[in-house]
Short mmCIF file of C-alpha atoms in Angstrom, two decimals:
data_model
loop_
_atom_site.label_atom_id
_atom_site.label_comp_id
_atom_site.label_asym_id
_atom_site.label_seq_id
_atom_site.Cartn_x
_atom_site.Cartn_y
_atom_site.Cartn_z
CA UNK C 1 0.00 0.02 0.01
CA UNK C 2 1.34 3.39 -0.96
CA UNK C 3 2.00 5.81 1.89
CA UNK C 4 -0.39 8.81 1.99
CA UNK C 5 0.95 11.95 0.43
CA UNK C 6 2.20 14.74 2.71
CA UNK C 7 0.19 17.94 2.77
CA UNK C 8 1.31 20.36 0.08
CA UNK C 9 -1.68 22.66 -0.35
CA UNK C 10 -3.25 24.92 2.26
CA UNK C 11 -5.56 23.20 4.76
CA UNK C 12 -7.64 24.73 7.50
CA UNK C 13 -5.61 25.00 10.69
CA UNK C 14 -7.78 26.89 13.16
CA UNK C 15 -5.44 26.31 16.10
CA UNK C 16 -2.34 27.62 14.28
CA UNK C 17 -0.57 30.39 16.21
CA UNK C 18 -0.52 33.85 14.66
CA UNK C 19 2.72 33.41 12.70
CA UNK C 20 2.81 37.01 11.49
CA UNK C 21 2.84 38.08 15.14
CA UNK C 22 5.24 35.41 16.45
CA UNK C 23 7.85 34.93 13.76
CA UNK C 24 9.51 38.40 13.56
CA UNK C 25 10.31 38.24 17.25
CA UNK C 26 11.81 34.78 16.93
CA UNK C 27 13.92 35.85 13.97
CA UNK C 28 15.30 38.84 15.87
CA UNK C 29 15.94 36.88 19.04
CA UNK C 30 17.75 34.05 17.21
CA UNK C 31 19.81 36.53 15.15
CA UNK C 32 20.94 38.30 18.33
CA UNK C 33 22.78 35.21 19.60
CA UNK C 34 23.71 33.57 16.28
CA UNK C 35 27.21 35.01 16.20
CA UNK C 36 27.98 33.79 19.72
CA UNK C 37 26.77 30.26 18.97
CA UNK C 38 28.85 30.26 15.77
CA UNK C 39 32.01 31.33 17.61
CA UNK C 40 31.44 28.82 20.42
CA UNK C 41 30.15 26.06 18.11
CA UNK C 42 27.32 25.61 20.63
CA UNK C 43 23.83 24.32 19.92
CA UNK C 44 21.26 27.14 20.54
CA UNK C 45 19.16 25.20 23.06
CA UNK C 46 17.31 28.38 24.10
CA UNK C 47 15.98 28.67 20.57
CA UNK C 48 14.28 25.33 20.76
CA UNK C 49 12.72 26.18 24.06
CA UNK C 50 11.35 29.38 22.48
CA UNK C 51 9.95 27.32 19.59
CA UNK C 52 8.30 24.97 22.09
CA UNK C 53 6.76 27.87 23.98
CA UNK C 54 5.48 29.26 20.68
CA UNK C 55 3.80 25.94 19.91
CA UNK C 56 5.93 25.34 16.78
CA UNK C 57 7.86 22.12 17.55
CA UNK C 58 4.96 19.90 16.46
CA UNK C 59 3.77 22.16 13.63
CA UNK C 60 3.59 19.39 11.02
CA UNK C 61 2.63 16.47 13.30
CA UNK C 62 -0.81 14.84 12.83
CA UNK C 63 -3.63 16.66 14.57
CA UNK C 64 -4.93 13.41 16.07
CA UNK C 65 -1.61 13.10 17.92
CA UNK C 66 -1.70 16.66 19.21
CA UNK C 67 0.10 18.39 16.35
CA UNK C 68 -1.04 21.23 14.13
CA UNK C 69 -0.88 19.23 10.84
CA UNK C 70 0.34 22.27 8.94
CA UNK C 71 0.92 22.08 5.22
CA UNK C 72 4.17 22.67 3.37
CA UNK C 73 3.61 26.38 2.62
CA UNK C 74 3.12 26.98 6.34
CA UNK C 75 6.22 24.98 7.28
CA UNK C 76 8.18 26.94 4.67
CA UNK C 77 7.13 30.23 6.28
CA UNK C 78 8.30 29.09 9.70
CA UNK C 79 11.60 27.58 8.53
CA UNK C 80 12.40 30.71 6.52
CA UNK C 81 11.85 32.95 9.55
CA UNK C 82 13.88 30.72 11.87
CA UNK C 83 16.74 30.35 9.41
CA UNK C 84 16.89 34.08 8.80
CA UNK C 85 17.80 34.36 12.47
CA UNK C 86 19.93 31.24 12.99
CA UNK C 87 20.36 28.49 10.35
CA UNK C 88 21.47 25.58 12.54
CA UNK C 89 18.27 25.89 14.56
CA UNK C 90 16.35 25.77 11.31
CA UNK C 91 18.20 22.67 10.09
CA UNK C 92 17.34 20.72 13.21
CA UNK C 93 13.73 21.96 12.94
CA UNK C 94 13.53 20.85 9.27
CA UNK C 95 14.44 17.28 10.33
CA UNK C 96 11.76 17.45 13.06
CA UNK C 97 9.13 18.64 10.58
CA UNK C 98 9.98 15.99 8.01
CA UNK C 99 9.66 13.14 10.53
CA UNK C 100 6.47 14.48 12.04
CA UNK C 101 4.82 15.17 8.68
CA UNK C 102 5.54 11.64 7.41
CA UNK C 103 4.94 9.61 10.54
CA UNK C 104 1.42 8.54 9.55
CA UNK C 105 2.62 7.15 6.26
CA UNK C 106 5.26 4.89 7.82
CA UNK C 107 3.65 1.57 8.56
CA UNK C 108 6.65 0.45 10.62
CA UNK C 109 5.90 3.00 13.36
CA UNK C 110 3.84 1.38 16.16
CA UNK C 111 1.02 3.61 17.37
CA UNK C 112 2.42 3.92 20.88
CA UNK C 113 5.77 5.22 19.49
CA UNK C 114 3.99 7.81 17.32
CA UNK C 115 2.10 9.02 20.38
CA UNK C 116 5.25 9.11 22.49
CA UNK C 117 7.47 10.91 20.02
CA UNK C 118 4.87 13.56 19.14
CA UNK C 119 3.62 13.88 22.73
CA UNK C 120 7.10 14.51 24.11
CA UNK C 121 7.75 17.09 21.42
CA UNK C 122 4.71 19.02 22.59
CA UNK C 123 5.19 18.62 26.35
CA UNK C 124 8.99 18.49 26.70
CA UNK C 125 10.37 19.96 23.48
CA UNK C 126 11.74 16.57 22.37
CA UNK C 127 13.62 16.63 19.06
CA UNK C 128 14.17 13.81 16.58
CA UNK C 129 16.57 13.30 13.70
CA UNK C 130 17.96 10.52 11.56
CA UNK C 131 21.54 9.43 12.04
CA UNK C 132 22.62 8.04 8.68
CA UNK C 133 26.14 9.07 7.59
CA UNK C 134 29.10 6.86 8.48
CA UNK C 135 32.89 7.27 8.23
CA UNK C 136 33.41 4.66 5.50
CA UNK C 137 30.10 4.75 3.73
CA UNK C 138 29.56 8.50 3.45
CA UNK C 139 26.03 9.54 2.54
CA UNK C 140 23.65 6.59 2.17
CA UNK C 141 21.85 8.38 -0.68
CA UNK C 142 24.60 7.04 -2.96
CA UNK C 143 23.99 3.42 -2.01
CA UNK C 144 25.71 0.76 0.04
CA UNK C 145 25.08 -1.11 3.30
CA UNK C 146 25.57 0.69 6.60
CA UNK C 147 28.27 -0.66 8.89
CA UNK C 148 26.01 -0.06 11.87
CA UNK C 149 24.50 -3.40 12.85
CA UNK C 150 21.31 -4.22 14.76
CA UNK C 151 21.53 -7.73 16.26
CA UNK C 152 18.27 -9.48 17.09
CA UNK C 153 18.34 -10.96 20.63
CA UNK C 154 15.61 -12.36 22.89
CA UNK C 155 15.55 -9.13 24.94
CA UNK C 156 15.55 -6.76 21.95
CA UNK C 157 17.82 -5.27 19.31
CA UNK C 158 21.45 -4.56 20.19
CA UNK C 159 23.02 -1.85 18.06
CA UNK C 160 26.70 -1.22 17.38
CA UNK C 161 28.15 1.47 15.10
CA UNK C 162 29.33 5.05 14.62
CA UNK C 163 27.45 7.87 12.95
CA UNK C 164 29.04 11.09 11.81
CA UNK C 165 27.52 14.51 10.94
CA UNK C 166 24.69 13.80 13.37
CA UNK C 167 22.93 17.16 13.26
CA UNK C 168 21.59 18.36 16.61
CA UNK C 169 23.23 15.41 18.38
CA UNK C 170 23.50 16.89 21.90
CA UNK C 171 19.98 18.33 21.82
CA UNK C 172 18.07 15.36 20.44
CA UNK C 173 15.78 13.13 22.45
CA UNK C 174 15.34 10.58 19.71
CA UNK C 175 17.73 9.12 17.18
CA UNK C 176 16.48 7.23 14.11
CA UNK C 177 19.59 5.10 13.50
CA UNK C 178 20.09 3.85 9.94
CA UNK C 179 21.42 0.32 10.33
CA UNK C 180 21.29 -3.21 8.94
CA UNK C 181 20.06 -6.29 10.65
CA UNK C 182 22.32 -9.31 11.27
CA UNK C 183 20.15 -11.58 9.09
CA UNK C 184 21.84 -13.60 6.30
CA UNK C 185 20.09 -11.23 3.91
CA UNK C 186 20.16 -8.06 5.98
CA UNK C 187 17.27 -5.67 6.29
CA UNK C 188 18.09 -1.96 6.16
CA UNK C 189 16.14 0.80 7.85
CA UNK C 190 15.75 2.99 10.88
CA UNK C 191 15.86 1.92 14.51
CA UNK C 192 14.30 4.32 16.99
CA UNK C 193 16.68 4.91 19.88
CA UNK C 194 16.21 7.26 22.83
CA UNK C 195 19.27 9.42 23.29
CA UNK C 196 19.66 8.58 27.00
CA UNK C 197 19.87 4.82 26.36
CA UNK C 198 22.99 3.22 27.96
CA UNK C 199 25.85 2.59 25.56
CA UNK C 200 25.58 5.83 23.58
CA UNK C 201 28.51 8.25 23.52
CA UNK C 202 28.59 11.61 21.77
CA UNK C 203 32.09 12.60 20.69
CA UNK C 204 32.23 16.33 20.01
CA UNK C 205 34.03 16.20 16.70
CA UNK C 206 32.14 18.91 14.77
CA UNK C 207 34.57 21.68 13.78
CA UNK C 208 33.22 22.89 10.48
CA UNK C 209 33.41 25.94 8.24
CA UNK C 210 29.69 26.59 8.38
CA UNK C 211 26.64 25.70 10.50
CA UNK C 212 28.99 25.54 13.42
CA UNK C 213 26.10 25.70 15.93
CA UNK C 214 24.47 22.48 14.59
CA UNK C 215 26.29 20.10 17.01
CA UNK C 216 26.76 17.61 14.15
CA UNK C 217 29.02 15.41 16.24
CA UNK C 218 29.88 11.69 16.06
CA UNK C 219 27.49 9.40 17.90
CA UNK C 220 28.87 5.99 18.93
CA UNK C 221 26.62 3.00 19.77
CA UNK C 222 28.08 0.17 21.79
CA UNK C 223 25.74 -2.76 22.53
CA UNK C 224 22.78 -0.35 22.77
CA UNK C 225 19.60 -2.26 23.65
CA UNK C 226 16.24 -1.16 22.19
CA UNK C 227 12.88 -2.96 22.11
CA UNK C 228 12.03 -5.20 19.20
CA UNK C 229 9.21 -2.93 18.01
CA UNK C 230 11.71 0.01 17.68
CA UNK C 231 12.79 -1.39 14.30
CA UNK C 232 10.63 1.05 12.38
CA UNK C 233 10.68 0.08 8.73
CA UNK C 234 13.59 -2.25 7.85
CA UNK C 235 13.45 -3.52 4.27
CA UNK C 236 15.69 -5.43 1.85
CA UNK C 237 18.41 -3.28 0.37
CA UNK C 238 17.13 -1.48 -2.73
CA UNK C 239 13.45 -1.51 -1.68
CA UNK C 240 11.39 1.64 -2.31
CA UNK C 241 11.69 4.23 0.45
CA UNK C 242 9.04 3.99 3.21
CA UNK C 243 7.74 7.49 2.63
CA UNK C 244 5.52 9.04 -0.11
CA UNK C 245 6.79 10.72 -3.27
CA UNK C 246 5.72 14.11 -1.91
CA UNK C 247 8.40 13.75 0.76
CA UNK C 248 10.93 14.81 -1.90
CA UNK C 249 9.18 18.15 -2.30
CA UNK C 250 9.05 18.71 1.46
CA UNK C 251 12.72 17.91 1.90
CA UNK C 252 13.85 20.01 -1.06
CA UNK C 253 11.73 23.05 -0.17
CA UNK C 254 12.53 23.17 3.52
CA UNK C 255 16.24 22.46 3.11
CA UNK C 256 16.67 25.08 0.40
CA UNK C 257 14.68 27.60 2.44
CA UNK C 258 17.41 27.60 5.10
CA UNK C 259 19.98 28.92 2.65
CA UNK C 260 17.62 31.28 0.88
CA UNK C 261 16.93 32.81 4.31
CA UNK C 262 20.63 33.24 4.96
CA UNK C 263 21.01 35.02 1.63
CA UNK C 264 18.14 37.32 2.58
CA UNK C 265 19.80 38.11 5.89
CA UNK C 266 23.01 38.88 4.02
CA UNK C 267 21.07 41.12 1.63
CA UNK C 268 19.50 43.03 4.50
CA UNK C 269 22.88 43.64 6.11
CA UNK C 270 24.29 44.78 2.79
CA UNK C 271 21.47 47.30 2.31
CA UNK C 272 22.14 48.79 5.70
CA UNK C 273 25.85 48.89 5.11
CA UNK C 274 25.54 50.69 1.74
CA UNK C 275 22.97 53.16 3.05
CA UNK C 276 25.12 54.11 6.06
CA UNK C 277 28.62 54.00 4.49
CA UNK C 278 29.59 57.54 3.48
CA UNK C 279 33.23 57.71 2.29
CA UNK C 280 34.77 61.13 2.81
CA UNK C 281 35.85 61.40 -0.83
CA UNK C 282 32.26 60.72 -1.98
CA UNK C 283 30.35 62.86 0.46
CA UNK C 284 27.29 60.65 0.11
CA UNK C 285 26.20 57.11 0.92
CA UNK C 286 27.39 54.24 -1.32
CA UNK C 287 23.74 53.50 -1.95
CA UNK C 288 23.54 56.61 -4.18
CA UNK C 289 25.95 55.15 -6.73
CA UNK C 290 24.47 53.40 -9.79
CA UNK C 291 27.03 50.60 -9.51
CA UNK C 292 25.70 49.54 -6.09
CA UNK C 293 22.11 50.08 -7.09
CA UNK C 294 22.55 47.74 -10.06
CA UNK C 295 24.30 45.13 -7.90
CA UNK C 296 21.48 45.17 -5.34
CA UNK C 297 19.01 44.84 -8.21
CA UNK C 298 20.85 41.72 -9.34
CA UNK C 299 20.72 40.32 -5.80
CA UNK C 300 17.01 41.02 -5.46
CA UNK C 301 16.35 39.40 -8.83
CA UNK C 302 18.06 36.19 -7.64
CA UNK C 303 15.99 36.26 -4.45
CA UNK C 304 12.81 36.83 -6.45
CA UNK C 305 13.66 33.70 -8.48
CA UNK C 306 14.15 31.82 -5.24
CA UNK C 307 10.80 32.96 -3.85
CA UNK C 308 8.95 31.90 -6.99
CA UNK C 309 10.72 28.53 -7.06
CA UNK C 310 10.07 27.78 -3.38
CA UNK C 311 6.46 28.90 -3.47
CA UNK C 312 5.75 26.89 -6.61
CA UNK C 313 7.32 23.72 -5.19
CA UNK C 314 5.55 24.23 -1.86
CA UNK C 315 2.21 24.27 -3.67
CA UNK C 316 3.04 20.87 -5.23
CA UNK C 317 3.45 22.20 -8.75
CA UNK C 318 6.71 20.40 -9.52
CA UNK C 319 7.66 16.78 -10.18
CA UNK C 320 10.04 14.77 -8.03
CA UNK C 321 12.92 15.48 -10.39
CA UNK C 322 12.01 19.17 -10.48
CA UNK C 323 11.97 19.30 -6.67
CA UNK C 324 15.65 18.40 -6.73
CA UNK C 325 16.27 21.10 -9.30
CA UNK C 326 14.53 23.63 -7.06
CA UNK C 327 16.78 22.70 -4.16
CA UNK C 328 19.85 23.03 -6.43
CA UNK C 329 18.83 26.33 -8.03
CA UNK C 330 17.76 28.01 -4.79
CA UNK C 331 20.98 27.00 -3.09
CA UNK C 332 23.19 28.21 -5.89
CA UNK C 333 21.27 31.49 -6.13
CA UNK C 334 21.69 31.97 -2.39
CA UNK C 335 25.42 31.39 -2.60
CA UNK C 336 25.66 33.88 -5.47
CA UNK C 337 23.80 36.49 -3.43
CA UNK C 338 26.18 36.28 -0.51
CA UNK C 339 29.24 36.24 -2.76
CA UNK C 340 28.03 39.34 -4.57
CA UNK C 341 27.53 41.05 -1.21
CA UNK C 342 31.05 40.14 -0.16
CA UNK C 343 32.47 41.46 -3.41
CA UNK C 344 30.73 44.77 -2.87
CA UNK C 345 31.84 45.27 0.72
CA UNK C 346 35.47 44.13 0.78
CA UNK C 347 37.13 44.10 4.20
CA UNK C 348 34.05 45.18 6.17
CA UNK C 349 32.14 42.18 4.83
CA UNK C 350 34.90 39.74 5.65
CA UNK C 351 35.36 41.02 9.20
CA UNK C 352 34.44 38.47 11.88
CA UNK C 353 32.50 41.12 13.79
CA UNK C 354 30.03 41.51 10.93
CA UNK C 355 27.51 38.78 10.08
CA UNK C 356 28.23 38.67 6.36
CA UNK C 357 31.25 36.33 6.51
CA UNK C 358 29.22 33.97 8.76
CA UNK C 359 26.34 33.98 6.27
CA UNK C 360 28.88 33.11 3.57
CA UNK C 361 30.24 30.16 5.54
CA UNK C 362 26.76 28.92 6.38
CA UNK C 363 25.27 29.24 2.91
CA UNK C 364 28.02 27.07 1.39
CA UNK C 365 26.70 24.15 3.42
CA UNK C 366 23.63 24.08 1.20
CA UNK C 367 25.57 22.13 -1.40
CA UNK C 368 26.19 19.28 1.00
CA UNK C 369 22.55 18.24 1.53
CA UNK C 370 20.93 15.47 -0.46
CA UNK C 371 20.23 15.62 -3.34
CA UNK C 372 23.58 16.98 -4.41
CA UNK C 373 24.16 18.86 -7.64
CA UNK C 374 25.52 15.99 -9.73
CA UNK C 375 22.61 13.73 -8.80
CA UNK C 376 20.05 16.50 -9.46
CA UNK C 377 21.44 17.46 -12.86
CA UNK C 378 21.98 13.87 -14.04
CA UNK C 379 18.41 13.01 -13.07
CA UNK C 380 17.09 16.05 -14.94
CA UNK C 381 19.11 15.10 -18.02
CA UNK C 382 17.88 11.50 -17.91
CA UNK C 383 14.30 12.73 -17.58
CA UNK C 384 14.76 14.98 -20.61
CA UNK C 385 16.02 12.14 -22.78
CA UNK C 386 13.28 9.80 -21.52
CA UNK C 387 10.64 12.35 -22.41
CA UNK C 388 12.21 12.72 -25.86
CA UNK C 389 12.06 8.97 -26.44
CA UNK C 390 8.50 8.74 -25.21
CA UNK C 391 7.41 11.45 -27.63
CA UNK C 392 8.95 9.70 -30.66
#
């Protein structure tokens, strides 16, 4: 049975908080501490408490489980506002929203686990994310068996392995650990593991160029025991993914929105800089010069393209292949925006005391997320040739 599609088009959400009232304050508050968390490489835990208090941690969870069951355009609005303030917070929140939005469509999730994961998000601010990448395998999106093993025992599953780039690691309550079973023909999937289970060690290895506040550390599992029903959806290698096709649009839109928001924050800083910078030899603000006006026009044109792409995809008006292209195009446009801003500002823009160099480091991380550029463009090319053949 196919999993039900995730919500792409607006649906009535009478209990939704007034986002226009709430979000500007969250953006400003998160931006005020973003530089400190970047310098310290510290997870912004206060941001998640603020999101819990605002009723936004279970925004996309099913209403019958206590969530708000918001659609993709609404989730896009929230993620964009959060990321404009602090992108690592937004990245962890994207993972939360993706899991919550797709939980009903995953037959491997027992009802009591759905209730517990969503209920704890609402009451305690519990966060969830998948731990997939490994030292030898790299990203699982490119195939291969995970080295992390789940051994079936009479008392439950025992998990051993190491995960790297585990976003939000120190702030998560739940890990969905991508692993393989110890069967002769192994099953591959996610095992739900509570973060305080004995045998788990977080090694603080994350020392990255960008998204330094994401706490994407190594997580080591040594004989970690979980109940048998915590094997959520293990399947033979190569089986179709356990989530609906619309998941691709959700993932592409919300991930790309993080970096579009960083570009918009960079643009806003640039506007203020150019309006207030008055060189003595000019006697007027840099914003009065046609050169800078044209450059800002180019930046705003790229951001307009991003808005149209994201809004179109959020409404469900793109195919799965095109969703990947949206993620790629929005990310590359965002990078171009910040690079143009840096080129215009010179030393002031590269100074650590200003946010522009941080936006630049953060926005470059958009290229890392699945699907990556080569996969996106190859898929688009294959689709074009397939359509040509079909039309002959």
